[in-house]
């Protein structure tokens, strides 16, 4: 028994390493393909940054657009999703339960169907249809359920209900209770929701592909376009650009989330 117990961790480490290798190998090969002169020849053709330059020249504008779009989506979720989560948790009506189910519907419905619905509803507004605001609305519809569910679970804690009642008994207004007591108490959940929303928005393709125009391309849309219409080396270089841009942002957000959870977690 002791021998099996000692060997078990090594087997888990080996399994984890194997699964990690299986998942990371395609990404590594794709990155390598964007750094060689000729993919069919491989490393024998030599390394180059030429493809990265072409990607930045043709699709550089999608980087800033995607980051701003994702940040706008996070801000919108903070302004709408957090109050919505509180209202749904505190309400006991059947109408609230039904609204909560409808709110999660975009997660189950394919992104193409949600995009088509938005086009049918607002596609005649030409100025709105041709702007990034139209894509932002689509991203909000898709990501809002994740913020509401994440923050709502934190609002459901019995300790917060007691804390809110104590603040009410001391004469605190709703704004003082919500902003001064409840929001700081669920701050780690809000940060986790923001990280999830940002990640989903930056990588969202299906819905964005239907909603975008030639002037409102995002990183995933440009990536698909580069793979479909250009050399495999350019598409692979685009993948590398995507990783270079997104990974530091995600690591930074995770570090902020860990810091807040460590110092302000409930």
Tab-separated table of C-alpha atoms in Angstrom:
chain	number	residue	atom	x	y	z
A	1	UNK	CA	0.000	0.000	0.000
A	2	UNK	CA	2.816	2.399	0.918
A	3	UNK	CA	4.612	1.633	-2.315
A	4	UNK	CA	1.525	2.384	-4.429
A	5	UNK	CA	0.921	5.598	-2.496
A	6	UNK	CA	4.460	6.771	-3.265
A	7	UNK	CA	4.206	5.867	-6.940
A	8	UNK	CA	0.822	7.531	-7.485
A	9	UNK	CA	2.127	11.145	-7.573
A	10	UNK	CA	4.720	10.245	-10.218
A	11	UNK	CA	2.051	8.682	-12.405
A	12	UNK	CA	-0.092	11.814	-12.053
A	13	UNK	CA	2.889	14.007	-12.941
A	14	UNK	CA	3.582	11.884	-16.011
A	15	UNK	CA	-0.073	12.009	-17.076
A	16	UNK	CA	-0.180	15.781	-16.576
A	17	UNK	CA	3.011	16.243	-18.603
A	18	UNK	CA	1.655	14.050	-21.397
A	19	UNK	CA	-1.646	15.921	-21.582
A	20	UNK	CA	0.163	19.282	-21.477
A	21	UNK	CA	2.472	18.205	-24.281
A	22	UNK	CA	-0.486	17.015	-26.340
A	23	UNK	CA	-2.251	20.376	-25.906
A	24	UNK	CA	0.769	22.671	-26.311
A	25	UNK	CA	2.441	20.896	-29.244
A	26	UNK	CA	0.002	22.273	-31.884
A	27	UNK	CA	0.491	25.824	-30.581
A	28	UNK	CA	4.270	25.435	-30.589
A	29	UNK	CA	4.264	24.096	-34.163
A	30	UNK	CA	1.991	26.921	-35.297
A	31	UNK	CA	4.300	29.514	-33.739
A	32	UNK	CA	7.321	27.866	-35.343
A	33	UNK	CA	5.602	27.907	-38.739
A	34	UNK	CA	5.313	31.683	-38.462
A	35	UNK	CA	9.025	32.099	-37.857
A	36	UNK	CA	10.471	30.022	-40.744
A	37	UNK	CA	10.963	31.133	-44.333
A	38	UNK	CA	9.119	28.142	-45.746
A	39	UNK	CA	6.834	25.876	-43.712
A	40	UNK	CA	7.158	22.912	-46.080
A	41	UNK	CA	10.947	22.956	-45.658
A	42	UNK	CA	10.906	23.664	-41.936
A	43	UNK	CA	13.895	24.923	-39.999
A	44	UNK	CA	16.170	24.154	-42.941
A	45	UNK	CA	14.774	27.239	-44.694
A	46	UNK	CA	15.977	29.465	-41.857
A	47	UNK	CA	14.249	31.726	-39.339
A	48	UNK	CA	12.710	35.077	-40.254
A	49	UNK	CA	10.563	37.892	-38.870
A	50	UNK	CA	9.251	38.735	-42.318
A	51	UNK	CA	5.831	37.169	-41.749
A	52	UNK	CA	5.356	39.008	-38.472
A	53	UNK	CA	6.003	42.264	-40.311
A	54	UNK	CA	3.405	41.434	-42.955
A	55	UNK	CA	0.851	40.510	-40.309
A	56	UNK	CA	1.371	43.786	-38.483
A	57	UNK	CA	1.165	45.749	-41.727
A	58	UNK	CA	-2.111	44.115	-42.812
A	59	UNK	CA	-3.816	43.423	-39.494
A	60	UNK	CA	-2.121	45.635	-36.892
A	61	UNK	CA	-5.265	47.700	-36.465
A	62	UNK	CA	-7.178	44.687	-35.156
A	63	UNK	CA	-4.971	44.525	-32.039
A	64	UNK	CA	-6.019	47.840	-30.523
A	65	UNK	CA	-9.604	47.360	-31.672
A	66	UNK	CA	-9.920	43.994	-29.938
A	67	UNK	CA	-8.355	45.198	-26.694
A	68	UNK	CA	-10.564	48.301	-26.557
A	69	UNK	CA	-13.603	46.196	-27.413
A	70	UNK	CA	-12.821	43.746	-24.617
A	71	UNK	CA	-12.228	46.554	-22.104
A	72	UNK	CA	-15.495	48.184	-23.156
A	73	UNK	CA	-17.229	44.854	-22.666
A	74	UNK	CA	-15.776	44.561	-19.166
A	75	UNK	CA	-16.914	48.101	-18.301
A	76	UNK	CA	-20.405	47.419	-19.629
A	77	UNK	CA	-20.632	44.221	-17.593
A	78	UNK	CA	-19.570	46.087	-14.465
A	79	UNK	CA	-22.227	48.764	-14.937
A	80	UNK	CA	-25.024	46.353	-15.892
A	81	UNK	CA	-24.046	42.880	-14.710
A	82	UNK	CA	-23.189	43.615	-11.065
A	83	UNK	CA	-26.455	45.467	-10.245
A	84	UNK	CA	-28.372	42.863	-12.257
A	85	UNK	CA	-26.774	40.041	-10.250
A	86	UNK	CA	-27.772	41.727	-6.988
A	87	UNK	CA	-31.341	42.322	-8.138
A	88	UNK	CA	-31.816	38.717	-9.272
A	89	UNK	CA	-30.397	37.299	-6.044
A	90	UNK	CA	-32.503	39.510	-3.796
A	91	UNK	CA	-35.734	39.087	-5.781
A	92	UNK	CA	-37.905	36.079	-5.029
A	93	UNK	CA	-40.456	36.562	-7.812
A	94	UNK	CA	-41.059	34.090	-10.603
A	95	UNK	CA	-40.501	36.911	-13.085
A	96	UNK	CA	-36.915	37.278	-11.837
A	97	UNK	CA	-36.320	33.536	-12.165
A	98	UNK	CA	-37.700	33.592	-15.697
A	99	UNK	CA	-35.529	36.593	-16.611
A	100	UNK	CA	-32.481	34.796	-15.250
A	101	UNK	CA	-33.175	31.824	-17.504
A	102	UNK	CA	-33.616	34.104	-20.524
A	103	UNK	CA	-30.380	35.861	-19.638
A	104	UNK	CA	-28.422	32.613	-19.978
A	105	UNK	CA	-30.044	31.745	-23.318
A	106	UNK	CA	-27.302	33.376	-25.484
A	107	UNK	CA	-24.787	30.943	-23.966
A	108	UNK	CA	-26.750	27.942	-25.256
A	109	UNK	CA	-27.724	29.462	-28.614
A	110	UNK	CA	-25.010	29.396	-31.325
A	111	UNK	CA	-23.260	32.714	-31.771
A	112	UNK	CA	-24.305	32.879	-35.417
A	113	UNK	CA	-27.969	32.734	-34.400
A	114	UNK	CA	-27.521	35.507	-31.826
A	115	UNK	CA	-25.691	37.641	-34.394
A	116	UNK	CA	-28.427	37.106	-36.966
A	117	UNK	CA	-31.040	38.180	-34.416
A	118	UNK	CA	-29.095	41.383	-33.719
A	119	UNK	CA	-28.767	42.102	-37.431
A	120	UNK	CA	-32.500	41.615	-37.969
A	121	UNK	CA	-33.306	43.878	-35.017
A	122	UNK	CA	-30.784	46.688	-35.534
A	123	UNK	CA	-29.261	46.120	-38.971
A	124	UNK	CA	-31.256	48.975	-40.518
A	125	UNK	CA	-29.443	51.501	-38.312
A	126	UNK	CA	-26.579	51.968	-40.768
A	127	UNK	CA	-24.356	54.110	-38.558
A	128	UNK	CA	-24.721	51.722	-35.646
A	129	UNK	CA	-24.401	48.638	-37.853
A	130	UNK	CA	-21.053	49.781	-39.274
A	131	UNK	CA	-19.453	50.664	-35.937
A	132	UNK	CA	-17.634	48.702	-33.255
A	133	UNK	CA	-20.529	49.567	-30.932
A	134	UNK	CA	-22.621	46.973	-32.775
A	135	UNK	CA	-20.024	44.278	-32.072
A	136	UNK	CA	-19.788	45.498	-28.473
A	137	UNK	CA	-23.526	44.932	-28.007
A	138	UNK	CA	-23.121	41.397	-29.340
A	139	UNK	CA	-20.258	40.712	-26.962
A	140	UNK	CA	-22.283	42.118	-24.069
A	141	UNK	CA	-25.193	39.818	-24.871
A	142	UNK	CA	-22.827	36.834	-24.923
A	143	UNK	CA	-20.738	37.639	-21.834
A	144	UNK	CA	-23.324	39.163	-19.482
A	145	UNK	CA	-24.572	35.763	-18.197
A	146	UNK	CA	-21.051	34.865	-17.050
A	147	UNK	CA	-20.689	38.063	-15.013
A	148	UNK	CA	-24.175	37.768	-13.529
A	149	UNK	CA	-23.709	34.120	-12.532
A	150	UNK	CA	-20.253	34.675	-11.040
A	151	UNK	CA	-21.161	37.746	-8.996
A	152	UNK	CA	-24.640	36.453	-8.140
A	153	UNK	CA	-23.136	33.385	-6.467
A	154	UNK	CA	-21.115	35.699	-4.214
A	155	UNK	CA	-24.149	37.850	-3.373
A	156	UNK	CA	-26.019	34.758	-2.166
A	157	UNK	CA	-23.828	34.269	0.912
A	158	UNK	CA	-25.769	34.448	4.162
A	159	UNK	CA	-23.044	36.566	5.757
A	160	UNK	CA	-23.635	39.310	3.181
A	161	UNK	CA	-27.352	39.323	3.866
A	162	UNK	CA	-26.659	39.771	7.565
A	163	UNK	CA	-24.089	42.480	6.811
A	164	UNK	CA	-26.558	44.322	4.601
A	165	UNK	CA	-29.284	44.148	7.250
A	166	UNK	CA	-26.858	45.484	9.838
A	167	UNK	CA	-25.980	48.435	7.580
A	168	UNK	CA	-29.681	49.068	6.950
A	169	UNK	CA	-30.441	49.067	10.671
A	170	UNK	CA	-27.726	51.679	11.176
A	171	UNK	CA	-29.431	53.994	8.683
A	172	UNK	CA	-27.274	53.403	5.584
A	173	UNK	CA	-28.971	54.231	2.281
A	174	UNK	CA	-29.169	51.704	-0.544
A	175	UNK	CA	-26.270	53.361	-2.383
A	176	UNK	CA	-24.158	53.281	0.778
A	177	UNK	CA	-24.999	49.614	1.408
A	178	UNK	CA	-24.403	48.549	-2.164
A	179	UNK	CA	-21.252	50.530	-2.980
A	180	UNK	CA	-19.738	50.741	0.477
A	181	UNK	CA	-20.543	47.297	1.900
A	182	UNK	CA	-21.628	44.731	-0.684
A	183	UNK	CA	-19.410	45.568	-3.668
A	184	UNK	CA	-16.168	45.529	-1.623
A	185	UNK	CA	-17.246	42.241	-0.051
A	186	UNK	CA	-17.717	40.533	-3.441
A	187	UNK	CA	-14.763	42.257	-5.126
A	188	UNK	CA	-12.856	38.981	-5.771
A	189	UNK	CA	-15.898	37.574	-7.577
A	190	UNK	CA	-16.223	40.765	-9.626
A	191	UNK	CA	-12.559	40.562	-10.642
A	192	UNK	CA	-12.990	36.889	-11.590
A	193	UNK	CA	-16.014	37.838	-13.689
A	194	UNK	CA	-14.065	40.645	-15.386
A	195	UNK	CA	-11.246	38.261	-16.269
A	196	UNK	CA	-13.720	35.792	-17.735
A	197	UNK	CA	-15.523	38.502	-19.715
A	198	UNK	CA	-12.273	39.937	-21.088
A	199	UNK	CA	-11.044	36.500	-22.176
A	200	UNK	CA	-14.328	35.593	-23.853
A	201	UNK	CA	-14.578	38.948	-25.632
A	202	UNK	CA	-11.027	38.899	-27.004
A	203	UNK	CA	-11.359	35.354	-28.353
A	204	UNK	CA	-14.986	35.503	-29.566
A	205	UNK	CA	-15.214	34.620	-33.261
A	206	UNK	CA	-18.581	33.174	-34.364
A	207	UNK	CA	-20.727	36.102	-33.284
A	208	UNK	CA	-18.088	38.672	-34.284
A	209	UNK	CA	-17.650	37.151	-37.732
A	210	UNK	CA	-21.339	37.752	-38.493
A	211	UNK	CA	-21.411	41.265	-37.035
A	212	UNK	CA	-18.147	42.691	-38.366
A	213	UNK	CA	-17.605	44.795	-41.492
A	214	UNK	CA	-14.339	45.314	-43.439
A	215	UNK	CA	-13.700	48.337	-41.217
A	216	UNK	CA	-14.518	46.636	-37.906
A	217	UNK	CA	-12.332	43.549	-37.857
A	218	UNK	CA	-11.080	42.057	-34.600
A	219	UNK	CA	-8.133	39.787	-33.808
A	220	UNK	CA	-10.008	36.464	-34.261
A	221	UNK	CA	-11.643	37.653	-37.482
A	222	UNK	CA	-8.297	38.795	-38.875
A	223	UNK	CA	-6.761	35.473	-37.847
A	224	UNK	CA	-9.414	33.541	-39.773
A	225	UNK	CA	-8.961	35.840	-42.767
A	226	UNK	CA	-5.189	35.356	-42.783
A	227	UNK	CA	-5.508	31.573	-42.672
A	228	UNK	CA	-8.128	31.558	-45.436
A	229	UNK	CA	-6.569	33.993	-47.898
A	230	UNK	CA	-2.800	34.023	-47.309
A	231	UNK	CA	0.168	31.727	-46.820
A	232	UNK	CA	0.224	29.353	-43.890
A	233	UNK	CA	3.307	31.184	-42.595
A	234	UNK	CA	1.334	34.454	-42.318
A	235	UNK	CA	-1.554	32.758	-40.545
A	236	UNK	CA	0.857	31.139	-38.113
A	237	UNK	CA	2.646	34.438	-37.552
A	238	UNK	CA	-0.739	35.951	-36.767
A	239	UNK	CA	-1.191	33.293	-34.077
A	240	UNK	CA	2.127	34.397	-32.573
A	241	UNK	CA	1.021	38.045	-32.623
A	242	UNK	CA	-2.221	37.019	-30.917
A	243	UNK	CA	-0.295	35.266	-28.146
A	244	UNK	CA	2.194	38.133	-27.731
A	245	UNK	CA	-0.631	40.636	-27.320
A	246	UNK	CA	-3.077	38.627	-25.216
A	247	UNK	CA	-0.929	36.596	-22.811
A	248	UNK	CA	0.685	39.576	-20.999
A	249	UNK	CA	-2.738	41.185	-20.563
A	250	UNK	CA	-4.233	37.984	-19.156
A	251	UNK	CA	-1.266	37.461	-16.819
A	252	UNK	CA	-1.598	41.036	-15.610
A	253	UNK	CA	-5.330	40.661	-14.955
A	254	UNK	CA	-4.747	37.380	-13.127
A	255	UNK	CA	-2.058	39.022	-10.984
A	256	UNK	CA	-4.441	41.857	-10.115
A	257	UNK	CA	-7.158	39.325	-9.300
A	258	UNK	CA	-4.829	37.334	-7.053
A	259	UNK	CA	-3.724	40.499	-5.258
A	260	UNK	CA	-7.306	41.619	-4.634
A	261	UNK	CA	-8.386	38.163	-3.490
A	262	UNK	CA	-5.432	37.971	-1.114
A	263	UNK	CA	-5.968	41.389	0.465
A	264	UNK	CA	-9.733	41.873	0.130
A	265	UNK	CA	-11.163	38.361	-0.102
A	266	UNK	CA	-14.042	37.413	2.166
